[in-house]
């Protein structure tokens, strides 16, 4: 029902910023809660941020609060993750995900996934 493609990752220095984009295809994008996840080398995939269908509600893990901002543009069928003040511990492959719910914060709730975009933050 929905296909997701992430972009915007890259190699940056600590303190730099990146803006990740997730482009969605298919109908009724506004019916899906969206989330950003990340998986660091040798670790499990974890939630980073989530946003409700309308964009009125958002969720962030403590380690990114004040640095990352999730947003969506339902007209463009896109979700974004603005990442500021990047740290080496942010290094991971970042994934976009979708599910037909109001909002979701658990990996098991998400049904559709993108291929991931790598982010590497050096000292």
JSON list of N, CA, C and O in Angstrom, two decimals, residues 85-111:
[
{"chain": "A", "resi": 85, "resn": "UNK", "atom": "N", "xyz": [23.46, 19.25, 15.52]},
{"chain": "A", "resi": 85, "resn": "UNK", "atom": "CA", "xyz": [24.44, 18.93, 16.56]},
{"chain": "A", "resi": 85, "resn": "UNK", "atom": "C", "xyz": [24.75, 17.44, 16.61]},
{"chain": "A", "resi": 85, "resn": "UNK", "atom": "O", "xyz": [24.74, 16.82, 17.67]},
{"chain": "A", "resi": 86, "resn": "UNK", "atom": "N", "xyz": [25.04, 16.88, 15.47]},
{"chain": "A", "resi": 86, "resn": "UNK", "atom": "CA", "xyz": [25.27, 15.44, 15.38]},
{"chain": "A", "resi": 86, "resn": "UNK", "atom": "C", "xyz": [26.47, 15.00, 16.20]},
{"chain": "A", "resi": 86, "resn": "UNK", "atom": "O", "xyz": [27.46, 15.71, 16.29]},
{"chain": "A", "resi": 87, "resn": "UNK", "atom": "N", "xyz": [26.34, 13.82, 16.77]},
{"chain": "A", "resi": 87, "resn": "UNK", "atom": "CA", "xyz": [27.37, 13.22, 17.60]},
{"chain": "A", "resi": 87, "resn": "UNK", "atom": "C", "xyz": [27.82, 11.90, 16.99]},
{"chain": "A", "resi": 87, "resn": "UNK", "atom": "O", "xyz": [27.06, 11.27, 16.26]},
{"chain": "A", "resi": 88, "resn": "UNK", "atom": "N", "xyz": [29.02, 11.45, 17.31]},
{"chain": "A", "resi": 88, "resn": "UNK", "atom": "CA", "xyz": [29.47, 10.15, 16.79]},
{"chain": "A", "resi": 88, "resn": "UNK", "atom": "C", "xyz": [28.51, 9.01, 17.11]},
{"chain": "A", "resi": 88, "resn": "UNK", "atom": "O", "xyz": [28.36, 8.09, 16.30]},
{"chain": "A", "resi": 89, "resn": "UNK", "atom": "N", "xyz": [27.85, 9.06, 18.26]},
{"chain": "A", "resi": 89, "resn": "UNK", "atom": "CA", "xyz": [26.91, 8.01, 18.64]},
{"chain": "A", "resi": 89, "resn": "UNK", "atom": "C", "xyz": [25.63, 8.02, 17.81]},
{"chain": "A", "resi": 89, "resn": "UNK", "atom": "O", "xyz": [24.81, 7.10, 17.93]},
{"chain": "A", "resi": 90, "resn": "UNK", "atom": "N", "xyz": [25.45, 9.03, 16.95]},
{"chain": "A", "resi": 90, "resn": "UNK", "atom": "CA", "xyz": [24.33, 9.04, 16.02]},
{"chain": "A", "resi": 90, "resn": "UNK", "atom": "C", "xyz": [24.61, 8.22, 14.77]},
{"chain": "A", "resi": 90, "resn": "UNK", "atom": "O", "xyz": [23.72, 8.04, 13.94]},
{"chain": "A", "resi": 91, "resn": "UNK", "atom": "N", "xyz": [25.83, 7.76, 14.62]},
{"chain": "A", "resi": 91, "resn": "UNK", "atom": "CA", "xyz": [26.20, 6.97, 13.45]},
{"chain": "A", "resi": 91, "resn": "UNK", "atom": "C", "xyz": [25.36, 5.71, 13.36]},
{"chain": "A", "resi": 91, "resn": "UNK", "atom": "O", "xyz": [25.31, 4.92, 14.30]},
{"chain": "A", "resi": 92, "resn": "UNK", "atom": "N", "xyz": [24.70, 5.53, 12.24]},
{"chain": "A", "resi": 92, "resn": "UNK", "atom": "CA", "xyz": [23.81, 4.39, 12.05]},
{"chain": "A", "resi": 92, "resn": "UNK", "atom": "C", "xyz": [23.22, 4.44, 10.65]},
{"chain": "A", "resi": 92, "resn": "UNK", "atom": "O", "xyz": [23.33, 5.44, 9.95]},
{"chain": "A", "resi": 93, "resn": "UNK", "atom": "N", "xyz": [22.56, 3.36, 10.28]},
{"chain": "A", "resi": 93, "resn": "UNK", "atom": "CA", "xyz": [21.70, 3.37, 9.10]},
{"chain": "A", "resi": 93, "resn": "UNK", "atom": "C", "xyz": [20.32, 3.80, 9.57]},
{"chain": "A", "resi": 93, "resn": "UNK", "atom": "O", "xyz": [19.77, 3.22, 10.51]},
{"chain": "A", "resi": 94, "resn": "UNK", "atom": "N", "xyz": [19.77, 4.81, 8.94]},
{"chain": "A", "resi": 94, "resn": "UNK", "atom": "CA", "xyz": [18.48, 5.36, 9.33]},
{"chain": "A", "resi": 94, "resn": "UNK", "atom": "C", "xyz": [17.39, 4.86, 8.39]},
{"chain": "A", "resi": 94, "resn": "UNK", "atom": "O", "xyz": [17.53, 4.92, 7.17]},
{"chain": "A", "resi": 95, "resn": "UNK", "atom": "N", "xyz": [16.29, 4.38, 8.98]},
{"chain": "A", "resi": 95, "resn": "UNK", "atom": "CA", "xyz": [15.18, 3.82, 8.24]},
{"chain": "A", "resi": 95, "resn": "UNK", "atom": "C", "xyz": [13.90, 4.61, 8.47]},
{"chain": "A", "resi": 95, "resn": "UNK", "atom": "O", "xyz": [13.61, 5.04, 9.59]},
{"chain": "A", "resi": 96, "resn": "UNK", "atom": "N", "xyz": [13.13, 4.76, 7.43]},
{"chain": "A", "resi": 96, "resn": "UNK", "atom": "CA", "xyz": [11.80, 5.34, 7.48]},
{"chain": "A", "resi": 96, "resn": "UNK", "atom": "C", "xyz": [10.79, 4.20, 7.52]},
{"chain": "A", "resi": 96, "resn": "UNK", "atom": "O", "xyz": [10.98, 3.17, 6.85]},
{"chain": "A", "resi": 97, "resn": "UNK", "atom": "N", "xyz": [9.73, 4.36, 8.30]},
{"chain": "A", "resi": 97, "resn": "UNK", "atom": "CA", "xyz": [8.72, 3.31, 8.42]},
{"chain": "A", "resi": 97, "resn": "UNK", "atom": "C", "xyz": [7.33, 3.91, 8.50]},
{"chain": "A", "resi": 97, "resn": "UNK", "atom": "O", "xyz": [7.16, 5.06, 8.92]},
{"chain": "A", "resi": 98, "resn": "UNK", "atom": "N", "xyz": [6.33, 3.11, 8.13]},
{"chain": "A", "resi": 98, "resn": "UNK", "atom": "CA", "xyz": [4.95, 3.57, 8.12]},
{"chain": "A", "resi": 98, "resn": "UNK", "atom": "C", "xyz": [4.00, 2.49, 8.62]},
{"chain": "A", "resi": 98, "resn": "UNK", "atom": "O", "xyz": [4.27, 1.29, 8.46]},
{"chain": "A", "resi": 99, "resn": "UNK", "atom": "N", "xyz": [2.90, 2.91, 9.22]},
{"chain": "A", "resi": 99, "resn": "UNK", "atom": "CA", "xyz": [1.85, 2.00, 9.66]},
{"chain": "A", "resi": 99, "resn": "UNK", "atom": "C", "xyz": [0.53, 2.75, 9.69]},
{"chain": "A", "resi": 99, "resn": "UNK", "atom": "O", "xyz": [0.51, 3.95, 9.99]},
{"chain": "A", "resi": 100, "resn": "UNK", "atom": "N", "xyz": [-0.56, 2.06, 9.38]},
{"chain": "A", "resi": 100, "resn": "UNK", "atom": "CA", "xyz": [-1.88, 2.68, 9.34]},
{"chain": "A", "resi": 100, "resn": "UNK", "atom": "C", "xyz": [-2.48, 2.81, 10.74]},
{"chain": "A", "resi": 100, "resn": "UNK", "atom": "O", "xyz": [-3.46, 2.15, 11.09]},
{"chain": "A", "resi": 101, "resn": "UNK", "atom": "N", "xyz": [-1.85, 3.64, 11.54]},
{"chain": "A", "resi": 101, "resn": "UNK", "atom": "CA", "xyz": [-2.29, 3.94, 12.89]},
{"chain": "A", "resi": 101, "resn": "UNK", "atom": "C", "xyz": [-2.18, 5.44, 13.12]},
{"chain": "A", "resi": 101, "resn": "UNK", "atom": "O", "xyz": [-1.52, 6.14, 12.36]},
{"chain": "A", "resi": 102, "resn": "UNK", "atom": "N", "xyz": [-2.78, 5.91, 14.19]},
{"chain": "A", "resi": 102, "resn": "UNK", "atom": "CA", "xyz": [-2.69, 7.33, 14.53]},
{"chain": "A", "resi": 102, "resn": "UNK", "atom": "C", "xyz": [-1.26, 7.72, 14.81]},
{"chain": "A", "resi": 102, "resn": "UNK", "atom": "O", "xyz": [-0.75, 8.72, 14.30]},
{"chain": "A", "resi": 103, "resn": "UNK", "atom": "N", "xyz": [-0.58, 6.93, 15.65]},
{"chain": "A", "resi": 103, "resn": "UNK", "atom": "CA", "xyz": [0.83, 7.11, 15.96]},
{"chain": "A", "resi": 103, "resn": "UNK", "atom": "C", "xyz": [1.34, 5.79, 16.52]},
{"chain": "A", "resi": 103, "resn": "UNK", "atom": "O", "xyz": [0.57, 4.99, 17.06]},
{"chain": "A", "resi": 104, "resn": "UNK", "atom": "N", "xyz": [2.63, 5.53, 16.37]},
{"chain": "A", "resi": 104, "resn": "UNK", "atom": "CA", "xyz": [3.22, 4.29, 16.84]},
{"chain": "A", "resi": 104, "resn": "UNK", "atom": "C", "xyz": [4.66, 4.53, 17.26]},
{"chain": "A", "resi": 104, "resn": "UNK", "atom": "O", "xyz": [5.38, 5.29, 16.61]},
{"chain": "A", "resi": 105, "resn": "UNK", "atom": "N", "xyz": [5.07, 3.88, 18.34]},
{"chain": "A", "resi": 105, "resn": "UNK", "atom": "CA", "xyz": [6.42, 4.06, 18.86]},
{"chain": "A", "resi": 105, "resn": "UNK", "atom": "C", "xyz": [7.19, 2.75, 18.99]},
{"chain": "A", "resi": 105, "resn": "UNK", "atom": "O", "xyz": [8.34, 2.76, 19.39]},
{"chain": "A", "resi": 106, "resn": "UNK", "atom": "N", "xyz": [6.57, 1.63, 18.66]},
{"chain": "A", "resi": 106, "resn": "UNK", "atom": "CA", "xyz": [7.21, 0.33, 18.76]},
{"chain": "A", "resi": 106, "resn": "UNK", "atom": "C", "xyz": [7.53, -0.20, 17.36]},
{"chain": "A", "resi": 106, "resn": "UNK", "atom": "O", "xyz": [6.71, -0.11, 16.46]},
{"chain": "A", "resi": 107, "resn": "UNK", "atom": "N", "xyz": [8.72, -0.78, 17.22]},
{"chain": "A", "resi": 107, "resn": "UNK", "atom": "CA", "xyz": [9.14, -1.32, 15.94]},
{"chain": "A", "resi": 107, "resn": "UNK", "atom": "C", "xyz": [8.14, -2.36, 15.42]},
{"chain": "A", "resi": 107, "resn": "UNK", "atom": "O", "xyz": [7.85, -2.40, 14.22]},
{"chain": "A", "resi": 108, "resn": "UNK", "atom": "N", "xyz": [7.60, -3.17, 16.32]},
{"chain": "A", "resi": 108, "resn": "UNK", "atom": "CA", "xyz": [6.69, -4.24, 15.92]},
{"chain": "A", "resi": 108, "resn": "UNK", "atom": "C", "xyz": [5.38, -3.72, 15.35]},
{"chain": "A", "resi": 108, "resn": "UNK", "atom": "O", "xyz": [4.66, -4.46, 14.68]},
{"chain": "A", "resi": 109, "resn": "UNK", "atom": "N", "xyz": [5.06, -2.46, 15.60]},
{"chain": "A", "resi": 109, "resn": "UNK", "atom": "CA", "xyz": [3.83, -1.87, 15.08]},
{"chain": "A", "resi": 109, "resn": "UNK", "atom": "C", "xyz": [3.93, -1.48, 13.62]},
{"chain": "A", "resi": 109, "resn": "UNK", "atom": "O", "xyz": [2.91, -1.38, 12.93]},
{"chain": "A", "resi": 110, "resn": "UNK", "atom": "N", "xyz": [5.13, -1.23, 13.16]},
{"chain": "A", "resi": 110, "resn": "UNK", "atom": "CA", "xyz": [5.31, -0.71, 11.80]},
{"chain": "A", "resi": 110, "resn": "UNK", "atom": "C", "xyz": [5.26, -1.82, 10.77]},
{"chain": "A", "resi": 110, "resn": "UNK", "atom": "O", "xyz": [5.80, -2.91, 10.97]},
{"chain": "A", "resi": 111, "resn": "UNK", "atom": "N", "xyz": [4.63, -1.52, 9.65]},
{"chain": "A", "resi": 111, "resn": "UNK", "atom": "CA", "xyz": [4.39, -2.51, 8.61]},
{"chain": "A", "resi": 111, "resn": "UNK", "atom": "C", "xyz": [5.26, -2.31, 7.38]},
{"chain": "A", "resi": 111, "resn": "UNK", "atom": "O", "xyz": [5.70, -3.29, 6.75]}
]
